[in-house]
Tab-separated table of C-alpha atoms in Angstrom:
chain	number	residue	atom	x	y	z
A	24	MET	CA	6.241	-18.050	4.101
A	25	ASN	CA	2.843	-20.261	4.334
A	26	PHE	CA	1.022	-17.021	4.733
A	27	PHE	CA	1.690	-15.425	1.532
A	28	LYS	CA	1.569	-18.778	-0.145
A	29	SER	CA	-2.027	-19.003	0.836
A	30	GLU	CA	-2.634	-15.180	-0.534
A	31	LEU	CA	-0.825	-15.965	-3.576
A	32	THR	CA	-2.918	-18.557	-4.300
A	33	HIS	CA	-6.220	-17.300	-3.298
A	34	PHE	CA	-5.364	-14.217	-5.509
A	35	LYS	CA	-3.994	-16.096	-8.632
A	36	ALA	CA	-6.950	-16.201	-10.785
A	37	LEU	CA	-7.479	-12.309	-10.191
A	38	GLU	CA	-4.613	-11.276	-10.817
A	39	LEU	CA	-4.034	-12.992	-13.770
A	40	ALA	CA	-7.133	-12.038	-14.956
A	41	LEU	CA	-6.794	-8.739	-14.313
A	42	MET	CA	-3.323	-7.887	-15.589
A	43	GLY	CA	-3.342	-9.797	-18.324
A	44	SER	CA	-5.902	-7.776	-19.531
A	45	ILE	CA	-4.059	-4.990	-18.441
A	46	LEU	CA	-1.296	-5.536	-20.599
A	47	LEU	CA	-2.587	-6.489	-22.949
A	48	CYS	CA	-5.022	-2.980	-23.518
A	49	ASN	CA	-2.045	-1.267	-22.671
A	50	ILE	CA	-2.758	0.455	-19.859
A	51	GLU	CA	-0.787	2.796	-17.998
A	52	SER	CA	0.390	0.952	-15.157
A	53	SER	CA	2.849	3.001	-12.597
A	54	THR	CA	4.439	1.845	-10.093
A	55	ALA	CA	6.190	4.884	-9.938
A	56	GLU	CA	5.703	7.523	-6.657
A	57	MET	CA	2.371	9.322	-6.074
A	58	THR	CA	1.114	11.296	-3.817
A	59	GLY	CA	-1.458	13.975	-3.104
A	60	ASN	CA	-1.019	17.553	-2.008
A	61	LYS	CA	-1.890	16.197	1.895
A	62	GLN	CA	0.618	13.786	1.781
A	63	ILE	CA	3.655	15.682	0.572
A	64	LYS	CA	6.015	15.479	3.493
A	65	ASN	CA	9.541	15.826	3.888
A	66	ILE	CA	11.527	14.324	7.181
A	67	ASP	CA	10.801	17.553	9.446
A	68	ASN	CA	7.208	15.932	9.684
A	69	LEU	CA	7.778	12.403	9.956
A	70	SER	CA	7.689	12.882	14.126
A	71	GLN	CA	10.550	14.053	15.955
A	72	GLY	CA	10.891	10.551	17.770
A	73	ALA	CA	11.370	8.229	14.004
A	74	VAL	CA	14.895	11.264	13.352
A	75	GLU	CA	16.453	10.601	16.638
A	76	ILE	CA	15.930	7.099	16.370
A	77	ALA	CA	17.227	7.126	12.814
A	78	GLN	CA	20.326	9.248	13.886
A	79	ASN	CA	20.876	6.691	16.751
A	80	LYS	CA	22.166	4.234	14.236
A	81	VAL	CA	19.262	1.479	14.054
A	82	CYS	CA	20.832	-0.841	11.455
A	83	PRO	CA	23.043	-3.322	12.750
A	84	ALA	CA	25.994	-2.077	11.429
A	85	ALA	CA	27.930	1.052	12.006
A	86	ASN	CA	27.938	1.467	7.797
A	87	LEU	CA	24.408	0.595	7.205
A	88	LEU	CA	21.804	3.200	6.993
A	89	PRO	CA	18.326	3.097	6.540
A	90	ILE	CA	16.805	3.608	2.814
A	91	ARG	CA	13.384	3.724	3.882
A	92	THR	CA	11.679	4.929	7.676
A	93	PHE	CA	8.269	4.214	7.606
A	94	ASP	CA	5.644	5.778	10.277
A	95	THR	CA	2.569	3.502	12.359
A	96	GLU	CA	0.641	4.257	15.039
A	97	LYS	CA	2.418	2.166	17.066
A	98	TYR	CA	5.813	1.835	15.654
A	99	TYR	CA	8.304	2.956	13.819
A	100	VAL	CA	9.681	0.358	10.792
A	101	TYR	CA	13.266	1.125	9.090
A	102	VAL	CA	14.366	-0.452	6.247
A	103	CYS	CA	18.297	-0.808	6.250
A	104	LYS	CA	20.868	-1.529	3.320
A	105	GLY	CA	22.390	-5.068	2.847
A	106	ASP	CA	25.715	-6.211	3.274
A	107	ASN	CA	27.771	-9.452	2.049
A	108	GLN	CA	25.682	-11.988	4.632
A	109	ASN	CA	21.814	-10.355	3.743
A	110	PRO	CA	22.082	-8.219	0.179
A	111	LEU	CA	18.639	-7.729	0.341
A	112	GLY	CA	19.059	-5.459	3.690
A	113	TYR	CA	17.109	-5.444	7.107
A	114	TYR	CA	13.572	-4.906	8.809
A	115	VAL	CA	14.041	-2.881	12.105
A	116	ARG	CA	10.992	-2.479	13.908
A	117	ILE	CA	10.617	-0.249	17.141
A	118	PRO	CA	7.812	0.441	19.008
A	119	LYS	CA	7.387	4.178	20.260
A	120	ASN	CA	6.468	3.426	23.614
A	121	LEU	CA	8.986	0.516	24.439
A	122	ASP	CA	12.698	0.283	24.849
A	123	SER	CA	13.107	-2.340	22.253
A	124	LYS	CA	13.561	-3.793	18.760
A	125	ILE	CA	13.404	-5.925	16.020
A	126	THR	CA	15.710	-6.986	13.470
A	127	VAL	CA	15.312	-9.241	10.797
A	128	PRO	CA	16.602	-10.108	6.983
A	129	ILE	CA	14.555	-9.408	4.939
A	130	SER	CA	13.851	-12.044	2.020
A	131	GLU	CA	11.932	-10.538	-0.298
A	132	ASN	CA	11.813	-7.007	-1.538
A	133	ASN	CA	9.157	-6.412	-4.495
A	134	ARG	CA	7.883	-3.007	-5.593
A	135	GLU	CA	8.318	-1.437	-1.784
A	136	THR	CA	6.949	-4.519	-1.260
A	137	TYR	CA	9.358	-6.137	1.813
A	138	VAL	CA	9.325	-8.890	3.842
A	139	ALA	CA	10.624	-10.456	6.600
A	140	ILE	CA	10.491	-13.938	8.342
A	141	ASN	CA	11.936	-14.821	11.606
A	142	GLY	CA	10.888	-18.613	12.172
A	143	GLU	CA	7.309	-18.926	11.774
A	144	VAL	CA	6.749	-14.795	12.313
A	145	THR	CA	6.662	-13.125	8.942
A	146	TYR	CA	6.956	-9.114	9.058
A	147	GLN	CA	5.667	-7.250	5.512
A	148	ILE	CA	5.578	-3.680	5.255
A	149	THR	CA	4.789	-1.607	2.278
A	150	PRO	CA	3.814	2.040	1.754
A	151	TYR	CA	0.420	2.020	2.833
A	152	GLU	CA	0.181	-0.796	5.462
A	153	MET	CA	2.817	-3.030	8.229
A	154	LEU	CA	1.458	-6.736	8.513
A	155	ILE	CA	2.423	-9.168	11.480
A	156	VAL	CA	1.579	-12.582	10.230
A	157	LYS	CA	2.114	-16.074	12.699
A	158	SER	CA	2.075	-19.545	11.397
A	159	GLY	CA	-0.525	-17.878	8.294
A	160	ARG	CA	-2.643	-15.854	10.660
A	161	ILE	CA	-2.461	-12.413	11.242
A	162	ILE	CA	-1.730	-10.749	14.500
A	163	LEU	CA	-1.268	-7.065	13.938
A	164	ARG	CA	-1.810	-5.205	10.920
A	165	GLU	CA	-1.653	-1.645	11.098
A	166	LYS	CA	-1.716	1.434	8.538
A	167	VAL	CA	1.135	3.375	7.260
A	168	VAL	CA	0.811	6.708	8.007
A	169	SER	CA	4.295	8.521	6.479
A	170	VAL	CA	7.508	7.199	4.114
A	171	VAL	CA	10.215	8.525	4.358
A	172	LYS	CA	13.642	7.564	1.881
A	173	ALA	CA	17.248	8.075	2.738
A	174	ASN	CA	17.253	11.141	1.076
A	175	GLY	CA	15.252	12.920	3.069
A	176	GLN	CA	11.855	13.256	1.079
A	177	ALA	CA	8.774	11.213	1.549
A	178	LEU	CA	7.638	8.312	-0.399
A	179	ALA	CA	4.877	9.386	-2.534
A	180	LYS	CA	1.490	7.427	-2.416
A	181	GLY	CA	-2.353	7.880	-3.423
A	182	CYS	CA	-3.093	10.059	-6.048
A	183	PRO	CA	-0.025	12.065	-7.634
A	184	GLN	CA	1.248	15.446	-7.112
A	185	GLY	CA	-1.013	18.076	-8.022
A	186	ASN	CA	-4.519	16.024	-7.636
A	187	ASN	CA	-6.924	16.071	-5.424
A	188	THR	CA	-8.349	13.000	-3.485
A	189	PHE	CA	-12.213	13.464	-3.969
A	190	ALA	CA	-12.240	9.421	-2.561
A	191	GLN	CA	-10.261	6.888	-1.187
A	192	ALA	CA	-11.917	3.059	0.018
A	193	GLU	CA	-9.808	-0.063	1.293
A	194	THR	CA	-11.112	-3.794	0.605
A	195	ARG	CA	-9.790	-7.023	1.289
A	196	SER	CA	-7.399	-6.914	-1.917
A	197	PHE	CA	-7.242	-3.350	-2.667
A	198	PHE	CA	-6.450	0.528	-1.589
A	199	ILE	CA	-8.219	2.663	-4.000
A	200	TYR	CA	-8.086	6.586	-4.290
A	201	ILE	CA	-10.224	8.672	-6.600
A	202	CYS	CA	-8.334	11.803	-8.023
A	203	GLY	CA	-8.575	14.941	-10.127
A	204	VAL	CA	-7.440	18.814	-9.836
A	205	GLU	CA	-11.024	19.998	-9.951
A	206	ASN	CA	-13.032	17.136	-10.904
A	207	PRO	CA	-12.348	13.365	-10.036
A	208	SER	CA	-10.488	12.188	-13.229
A	209	SER	CA	-8.839	8.939	-12.263
A	210	TYR	CA	-9.137	5.869	-10.380
A	211	ILE	CA	-5.914	4.728	-8.764
A	212	SER	CA	-5.988	0.892	-7.136
A	213	ILE	CA	-3.086	-0.475	-5.420
A	214	THR	CA	-3.279	-4.114	-4.572
A	215	ARG	CA	-2.346	-4.957	-0.975
A	216	THR	CA	-0.671	-8.492	-1.493
A	217	SER	CA	2.150	-7.244	-4.404
A	218	ASN	CA	1.810	-3.543	-4.251
A	219	THR	CA	1.193	-3.315	-7.777
A	220	ILE	CA	-0.688	0.083	-9.131
A	221	ILE	CA	-3.293	0.737	-11.857
A	222	ASN	CA	-4.018	4.160	-13.030
A	223	LEU	CA	-7.225	4.397	-14.955
A	224	PRO	CA	-9.049	7.420	-16.855
A	225	LEU	CA	-12.904	7.719	-14.891
A	226	GLN	CA	-15.327	7.172	-17.671
A	227	LYS	CA	-18.054	8.757	-15.714
A	228	TRP	CA	-19.203	10.007	-11.579
A	229	ASN	CA	-22.848	10.637	-10.628
A	230	GLN	CA	-23.238	12.894	-7.604
A	231	ASN	CA	-25.005	11.947	-4.824
A	232	GLY	CA	-25.747	15.757	-3.371
A	233	VAL	CA	-22.721	17.233	-2.161
A	234	LYS	CA	-20.395	14.103	-2.203
A	235	THR	CA	-19.383	11.666	-5.009
A	236	ASN	CA	-20.474	7.895	-4.225
A	237	ARG	CA	-20.226	6.122	-7.289
A	238	TYR	CA	-17.195	6.008	-9.783
A	239	VAL	CA	-16.508	4.109	-12.939
A	240	ALA	CA	-13.554	2.871	-14.888
A	241	ILE	CA	-13.194	1.325	-18.006
A	242	ASN	CA	-10.536	-0.963	-20.015
A	243	GLY	CA	-11.815	-2.583	-23.088
A	244	ASP	CA	-13.832	-4.855	-21.252
A	245	ILE	CA	-13.250	-4.492	-18.351
A	246	SER	CA	-15.390	-2.396	-15.728
A	247	PHE	CA	-14.377	-0.667	-12.613
A	248	VAL	CA	-17.550	0.222	-10.514
A	249	LEU	CA	-16.537	1.457	-7.046
A	250	THR	CA	-19.308	2.737	-4.663
A	251	ASP	CA	-18.595	3.001	-1.052
A	252	LYS	CA	-20.241	0.124	-0.513
A	253	ILE	CA	-18.678	-2.222	-2.904
A	254	LEU	CA	-16.337	-2.499	-5.346
A	255	ARG	CA	-16.978	-4.651	-8.434
A	256	VAL	CA	-14.319	-5.198	-10.955
A	257	SER	CA	-16.263	-7.630	-14.433
A	258	ARG	CA	-15.653	-8.499	-17.437
A	259	ASP	CA	-18.156	-8.384	-20.202
A	260	GLY	CA	-21.427	-8.021	-17.967
A	261	ARG	CA	-19.827	-11.126	-15.115
A	262	ASN	CA	-17.856	-10.401	-12.076
A	263	ILE	CA	-14.575	-11.056	-11.627
A	264	VAL	CA	-14.106	-9.256	-8.059
A	265	LYS	CA	-16.744	-7.833	-5.861
A	266	GLU	CA	-15.736	-6.918	-2.289
A	267	LYS	CA	-16.950	-5.183	0.376
A	268	VAL	CA	-15.596	-1.513	1.125
A	269	LEU	CA	-14.208	-1.872	4.401
A	270	GLN	CA	-13.398	1.690	4.947
A	271	TRP	CA	-14.143	5.023	3.075
A	272	GLY	CA	-13.297	8.355	3.024
A	273	TYR	CA	-13.283	11.531	1.431
A	274	GLN	CA	-11.054	14.259	1.693
């Protein structure tokens, strides 16, 4: 929990500046489900191992079923329904190559962010990544490949259905997607600490040969400029966020 308090403190000024301005300017922020064409999946596309494990009642009681099934490179993570003892549910993590299981009551659930704490170890999972933190230090981080809901349909993420993903980036604080149909038209950013989504229309994008590598979205006096090297968020020309792009990719 100390890790999350320090993270929230680190980003307090950032989130207040960004989200306050966004709310005042009536940006249509959406926590609704989103997905790109390549990310539209159902449970049949989830690895057979995850399905078989789910069928073997991974939850701590027979009457509790998974409401979310996460697939990462090395793990399956299940979020099980709650009961009278733990109404927020249970976090269950199963390694793909080991016969073991961790079950921890969920202590926080907000915007598809699930947090479970066991002593000095904190487990967090979102539709985008899984974190394991011990004594305030990240000891494991893995990207989430796919998420399946209880009804067997994929939990959408990234670009909206029907859109293409023209670029995607990862910084210390954000996952960012550049979306559109025939051309880039929207800037979608997900805050890593809270899974908050903002969706802004692109003001312009510049070609660099065949590929596009600079995107600009503007909301009032706040501008978002993304390149394959850096993300800058500024107000009236003054940077309020400047972060290196850790990963960059085209679809």
